[in-house]
PDB file of C-alpha atoms in Angstrom:
ATOM      1  CA  UNK A   1      78.701 163.402  62.419  1.00  0.00           C
ATOM      2  CA  UNK A   2      79.199 162.223  58.871  1.00  0.00           C
ATOM      3  CA  UNK A   3      80.729 163.644  55.710  1.00  0.00           C
ATOM      4  CA  UNK A   4      79.507 162.202  52.408  1.00  0.00           C
ATOM      5  CA  UNK A   5      81.775 162.906  49.443  1.00  0.00           C
ATOM      6  CA  UNK A   6      80.459 162.121  45.963  1.00  0.00           C
ATOM      7  CA  UNK A   7      80.491 164.046  42.699  1.00  0.00           C
ATOM      8  CA  UNK A   8      77.104 162.527  41.824  1.00  0.00           C
ATOM      9  CA  UNK A   9      74.468 164.630  43.645  1.00  0.00           C
ATOM     10  CA  UNK A  10      71.885 161.834  43.426  1.00  0.00           C
ATOM     11  CA  UNK A  11      74.148 159.349  45.209  1.00  0.00           C
ATOM     12  CA  UNK A  12      75.000 161.950  47.854  1.00  0.00           C
ATOM     13  CA  UNK A  13      71.280 162.671  48.370  1.00  0.00           C
ATOM     14  CA  UNK A  14      70.427 158.967  48.752  1.00  0.00           C
ATOM     15  CA  UNK A  15      73.211 158.418  51.274  1.00  0.00           C
ATOM     16  CA  UNK A  16      72.195 161.577  53.147  1.00  0.00           C
ATOM     17  CA  UNK A  17      68.606 160.339  53.459  1.00  0.00           C
ATOM     18  CA  UNK A  18      69.796 156.978  54.789  1.00  0.00           C
ATOM     19  CA  UNK A  19      71.844 158.541  57.590  1.00  0.00           C
ATOM     20  CA  UNK A  20      70.186 161.927  58.294  1.00  0.00           C
ATOM     21  CA  UNK A  21      67.988 160.688  61.155  1.00  0.00           C
ATOM     22  CA  UNK A  22      70.926 159.419  63.201  1.00  0.00           C
ATOM     23  CA  UNK A  23      73.897 161.521  62.073  1.00  0.00           C
ATOM     24  CA  UNK A  24      74.609 165.167  61.382  1.00  0.00           C
ATOM     25  CA  UNK A  25      75.266 164.767  57.654  1.00  0.00           C
ATOM     26  CA  UNK A  26      77.344 167.140  55.535  1.00  0.00           C
ATOM     27  CA  UNK A  27      77.969 166.582  51.833  1.00  0.00           C
ATOM     28  CA  UNK A  28      80.815 167.605  49.555  1.00  0.00           C
ATOM     29  CA  UNK A  29      81.027 167.340  45.746  1.00  0.00           C
ATOM     30  CA  UNK A  30      84.732 166.399  45.624  1.00  0.00           C
ATOM     31  CA  UNK A  31      87.808 165.638  47.695  1.00  0.00           C
ATOM     32  CA  UNK A  32      89.076 169.233  47.765  1.00  0.00           C
ATOM     33  CA  UNK A  33      85.895 170.567  49.368  1.00  0.00           C
ATOM     34  CA  UNK A  34      85.724 167.532  51.656  1.00  0.00           C
ATOM     35  CA  UNK A  35      89.241 168.067  52.959  1.00  0.00           C
ATOM     36  CA  UNK A  36      88.512 171.735  53.690  1.00  0.00           C
ATOM     37  CA  UNK A  37      85.393 170.698  55.632  1.00  0.00           C
ATOM     38  CA  UNK A  38      87.285 167.955  57.479  1.00  0.00           C
ATOM     39  CA  UNK A  39      89.957 170.433  58.555  1.00  0.00           C
ATOM     40  CA  UNK A  40      87.292 172.813  59.911  1.00  0.00           C
ATOM     41  CA  UNK A  41      85.010 170.348  61.673  1.00  0.00           C
ATOM     42  CA  UNK A  42      85.426 166.976  63.227  1.00  0.00           C
ATOM     43  CA  UNK A  43      83.593 164.119  61.565  1.00  0.00           C
ATOM     44  CA  UNK A  44      83.186 160.656  63.002  1.00  0.00           C
ATOM     45  CA  UNK A  45      82.941 159.006  59.591  1.00  0.00           C
ATOM     46  CA  UNK A  46      83.621 159.942  55.970  1.00  0.00           C
ATOM     47  CA  UNK A  47      81.986 158.064  53.100  1.00  0.00           C
ATOM     48  CA  UNK A  48      83.763 158.909  49.870  1.00  0.00           C
ATOM     49  CA  UNK A  49      83.588 157.933  46.242  1.00  0.00           C
ATOM     50  CA  UNK A  50      86.832 156.739  44.686  1.00  0.00           C
ATOM     51  CA  UNK A  51      86.809 158.581  41.364  1.00  0.00           C
ATOM     52  CA  UNK A  52      86.099 162.306  41.590  1.00  0.00           C
ATOM     53  CA  UNK A  53      87.399 165.461  39.937  1.00  0.00           C
ATOM     54  CA  UNK A  54      90.338 167.377  41.452  1.00  0.00           C
ATOM     55  CA  UNK A  55      91.061 165.140  44.458  1.00  0.00           C
ATOM     56  CA  UNK A  56      89.976 161.501  44.300  1.00  0.00           C
ATOM     57  CA  UNK A  57      89.035 159.220  47.199  1.00  0.00           C
ATOM     58  CA  UNK A  58      92.521 157.763  47.656  1.00  0.00           C
ATOM     59  CA  UNK A  59      94.158 161.197  47.743  1.00  0.00           C
ATOM     60  CA  UNK A  60      91.505 162.369  50.212  1.00  0.00           C
ATOM     61  CA  UNK A  61      92.145 159.308  52.390  1.00  0.00           C
ATOM     62  CA  UNK A  62      95.879 160.001  52.368  1.00  0.00           C
ATOM     63  CA  UNK A  63      95.298 163.654  53.311  1.00  0.00           C
ATOM     64  CA  UNK A  64      92.914 162.712  56.131  1.00  0.00           C
ATOM     65  CA  UNK A  65      95.344 160.143  57.558  1.00  0.00           C
ATOM     66  CA  UNK A  66      98.277 162.577  57.433  1.00  0.00           C
ATOM     67  CA  UNK A  67      96.416 165.331  59.302  1.00  0.00           C
ATOM     68  CA  UNK A  68      96.474 165.001  63.128  1.00  0.00           C
ATOM     69  CA  UNK A  69      92.944 166.490  63.366  1.00  0.00           C
ATOM     70  CA  UNK A  70      91.363 163.950  60.998  1.00  0.00           C
ATOM     71  CA  UNK A  71      93.762 161.035  61.460  1.00  0.00           C
ATOM     72  CA  UNK A  72      91.299 158.875  63.430  1.00  0.00           C
ATOM     73  CA  UNK A  73      88.158 159.520  61.403  1.00  0.00           C
ATOM     74  CA  UNK A  74      86.551 156.336  60.071  1.00  0.00           C
ATOM     75  CA  UNK A  75      86.744 156.299  56.262  1.00  0.00           C
ATOM     76  CA  UNK A  76      84.601 154.203  53.947  1.00  0.00           C
ATOM     77  CA  UNK A  77      85.316 154.197  50.218  1.00  0.00           C
ATOM     78  CA  UNK A  78      82.259 153.427  48.121  1.00  0.00           C
ATOM     79  CA  UNK A  79      83.056 153.021  44.441  1.00  0.00           C
ATOM     80  CA  UNK A  80      81.357 151.778  41.283  1.00  0.00           C
ATOM     81  CA  UNK A  81      84.657 150.946  39.606  1.00  0.00           C
ATOM     82  CA  UNK A  82      87.489 149.563  41.689  1.00  0.00           C
ATOM     83  CA  UNK A  83      90.446 147.430  40.816  1.00  0.00           C
ATOM     84  CA  UNK A  84      92.205 145.113  43.198  1.00  0.00           C
ATOM     85  CA  UNK A  85      95.128 147.549  43.070  1.00  0.00           C
ATOM     86  CA  UNK A  86      92.834 150.417  44.188  1.00  0.00           C
ATOM     87  CA  UNK A  87      91.576 148.328  47.070  1.00  0.00           C
ATOM     88  CA  UNK A  88      95.057 147.292  48.172  1.00  0.00           C
ATOM     89  CA  UNK A  89      96.283 150.877  48.010  1.00  0.00           C
ATOM     90  CA  UNK A  90      93.279 152.029  50.069  1.00  0.00           C
ATOM     91  CA  UNK A  91      93.966 149.419  52.737  1.00  0.00           C
ATOM     92  CA  UNK A  92      97.646 150.386  52.723  1.00  0.00           C
ATOM     93  CA  UNK A  93      96.565 153.986  53.348  1.00  0.00           C
ATOM     94  CA  UNK A  94      94.321 152.941  56.251  1.00  0.00           C
ATOM     95  CA  UNK A  95      90.775 152.796  54.902  1.00  0.00           C
ATOM     96  CA  UNK A  96      88.305 151.271  57.349  1.00  0.00           C
ATOM     97  CA  UNK A  97      86.056 149.745  54.670  1.00  0.00           C
ATOM     98  CA  UNK A  98      86.007 149.519  50.881  1.00  0.00           C
ATOM     99  CA  UNK A  99      82.676 148.677  49.268  1.00  0.00           C
ATOM    100  CA  UNK A 100      81.691 148.498  45.632  1.00  0.00           C
ATOM    101  CA  UNK A 101      78.527 149.999  44.216  1.00  0.00           C
ATOM    102  CA  UNK A 102      75.875 148.870  44.131  1.00  0.00           C
ATOM    103  CA  UNK A 103      75.900 147.786  47.740  1.00  0.00           C
ATOM    104  CA  UNK A 104      73.157 147.124  50.229  1.00  0.00           C
ATOM    105  CA  UNK A 105      72.389 150.310  52.145  1.00  0.00           C
ATOM    106  CA  UNK A 106      71.443 148.167  55.138  1.00  0.00           C
ATOM    107  CA  UNK A 107      74.876 146.532  55.129  1.00  0.00           C
ATOM    108  CA  UNK A 108      76.587 149.905  54.681  1.00  0.00           C
ATOM    109  CA  UNK A 109      74.626 151.316  57.601  1.00  0.00           C
ATOM    110  CA  UNK A 110      75.353 148.303  59.805  1.00  0.00           C
ATOM    111  CA  UNK A 111      79.040 148.439  58.964  1.00  0.00           C
ATOM    112  CA  UNK A 112      79.249 152.139  59.852  1.00  0.00           C
ATOM    113  CA  UNK A 113      77.266 151.671  63.051  1.00  0.00           C
ATOM    114  CA  UNK A 114      79.582 148.809  64.046  1.00  0.00           C
ATOM    115  CA  UNK A 115      82.686 150.856  63.237  1.00  0.00           C
ATOM    116  CA  UNK A 116      81.545 153.705  65.435  1.00  0.00           C
ATOM    117  CA  UNK A 117      80.362 151.585  68.347  1.00  0.00           C
ATOM    118  CA  UNK A 118      83.387 149.281  68.379  1.00  0.00           C
ATOM    119  CA  UNK A 119      85.732 152.163  69.129  1.00  0.00           C
ATOM    120  CA  UNK A 120      88.644 150.396  67.504  1.00  0.00           C
ATOM    121  CA  UNK A 121      90.393 151.050  64.242  1.00  0.00           C
ATOM    122  CA  UNK A 122      90.057 147.448  63.118  1.00  0.00           C
ATOM    123  CA  UNK A 123      86.421 147.098  62.218  1.00  0.00           C
ATOM    124  CA  UNK A 124      86.564 143.748  60.573  1.00  0.00           C
ATOM    125  CA  UNK A 125      86.656 145.514  57.219  1.00  0.00           C
ATOM    126  CA  UNK A 126      90.284 146.331  57.514  1.00  0.00           C
ATOM    127  CA  UNK A 127      92.968 143.787  56.925  1.00  0.00           C
ATOM    128  CA  UNK A 128      94.027 142.370  60.279  1.00  0.00           C
ATOM    129  CA  UNK A 129      97.500 143.246  61.436  1.00  0.00           C
ATOM    130  CA  UNK A 130     100.284 140.766  60.943  1.00  0.00           C
ATOM    131  CA  UNK A 131     102.378 139.837  63.987  1.00  0.00           C
ATOM    132  CA  UNK A 132     105.189 142.080  62.762  1.00  0.00           C
ATOM    133  CA  UNK A 133     102.755 144.762  61.557  1.00  0.00           C
ATOM    134  CA  UNK A 134     102.917 144.164  57.798  1.00  0.00           C
ATOM    135  CA  UNK A 135     101.884 141.715  55.112  1.00  0.00           C
ATOM    136  CA  UNK A 136     103.614 141.095  51.829  1.00  0.00           C
ATOM    137  CA  UNK A 137     101.727 141.794  48.605  1.00  0.00           C
ATOM    138  CA  UNK A 138     100.599 138.185  48.084  1.00  0.00           C
ATOM    139  CA  UNK A 139      99.257 137.956  51.633  1.00  0.00           C
ATOM    140  CA  UNK A 140      97.385 141.232  51.138  1.00  0.00           C
ATOM    141  CA  UNK A 141      95.828 139.915  47.917  1.00  0.00           C
ATOM    142  CA  UNK A 142      94.804 136.681  49.630  1.00  0.00           C
ATOM    143  CA  UNK A 143      93.234 138.481  52.593  1.00  0.00           C
ATOM    144  CA  UNK A 144      91.444 140.897  50.279  1.00  0.00           C
ATOM    145  CA  UNK A 145      90.088 137.965  48.283  1.00  0.00           C
ATOM    146  CA  UNK A 146      88.839 136.328  51.513  1.00  0.00           C
ATOM    147  CA  UNK A 147      87.257 139.597  52.599  1.00  0.00           C
ATOM    148  CA  UNK A 148      85.463 139.999  49.254  1.00  0.00           C
ATOM    149  CA  UNK A 149      84.058 136.464  49.453  1.00  0.00           C
ATOM    150  CA  UNK A 150      82.839 137.080  52.997  1.00  0.00           C
ATOM    151  CA  UNK A 151      81.285 140.423  51.997  1.00  0.00           C
ATOM    152  CA  UNK A 152      79.528 138.774  49.064  1.00  0.00           C
ATOM    153  CA  UNK A 153      77.993 136.112  51.311  1.00  0.00           C
ATOM    154  CA  UNK A 154      77.317 138.361  54.316  1.00  0.00           C
ATOM    155  CA  UNK A 155      73.547 137.886  54.116  1.00  0.00           C
ATOM    156  CA  UNK A 156      73.712 134.175  53.224  1.00  0.00           C
ATOM    157  CA  UNK A 157      72.714 132.274  56.340  1.00  0.00           C
ATOM    158  CA  UNK A 158      74.135 129.065  54.850  1.00  0.00           C
ATOM    159  CA  UNK A 159      77.608 130.543  54.396  1.00  0.00           C
ATOM    160  CA  UNK A 160      80.191 128.377  56.119  1.00  0.00           C
ATOM    161  CA  UNK A 161      83.866 127.546  56.140  1.00  0.00           C
ATOM    162  CA  UNK A 162      83.084 124.950  53.453  1.00  0.00           C
ATOM    163  CA  UNK A 163      81.725 127.673  51.157  1.00  0.00           C
ATOM    164  CA  UNK A 164      84.773 129.828  51.810  1.00  0.00           C
ATOM    165  CA  UNK A 165      87.221 127.035  51.125  1.00  0.00           C
ATOM    166  CA  UNK A 166      85.350 126.067  47.943  1.00  0.00           C
ATOM    167  CA  UNK A 167      85.472 129.636  46.618  1.00  0.00           C
ATOM    168  CA  UNK A 168      89.162 129.900  47.507  1.00  0.00           C
ATOM    169  CA  UNK A 169      89.822 126.494  45.924  1.00  0.00           C
ATOM    170  CA  UNK A 170      91.593 125.393  49.085  1.00  0.00           C
ATOM    171  CA  UNK A 171      91.194 122.610  51.581  1.00  0.00           C
ATOM    172  CA  UNK A 172      89.994 123.376  55.079  1.00  0.00           C
ATOM    173  CA  UNK A 173      93.387 122.456  56.542  1.00  0.00           C
ATOM    174  CA  UNK A 174      95.257 124.670  54.029  1.00  0.00           C
ATOM    175  CA  UNK A 175      93.055 127.610  54.922  1.00  0.00           C
ATOM    176  CA  UNK A 176      93.556 126.961  58.623  1.00  0.00           C
TER     177      UNK A 176
END
């Protein structure tokens, strides 16, 4: 089951149509309504906008992660406007994926399908865990930058380590 949270009814309708054949889709116009629904029913995945009235996507994420009933739900933040700080805060709070609009609906669908079939909390969209369980701020920024480059080139069949190192302005050995 899926909960789509967006204050724009057109975006919610588009996302609903994409997933309605394979998921039981429920929509909510803001984070307050979404949290009430999440407390009542169990959802496998929540797709939420970042900026909404009353309760925004980050506050909703924090509430979902702090509730034992909804703690393990997969959460995807889909936002038109997102700063690096927003993304870092979302990953700190435990978001499973953070995508910026516009995004490919095929990629969104594949990412959600992979999250749900993998059965693990680290879907490849999350920052990998450090050996001691935490990264400093600079490491988080670096990993987020790598993740954004990879997401940008996800459909590029010629994407390679050389492309990644060029975009990071690093040598192959430094990246390794």
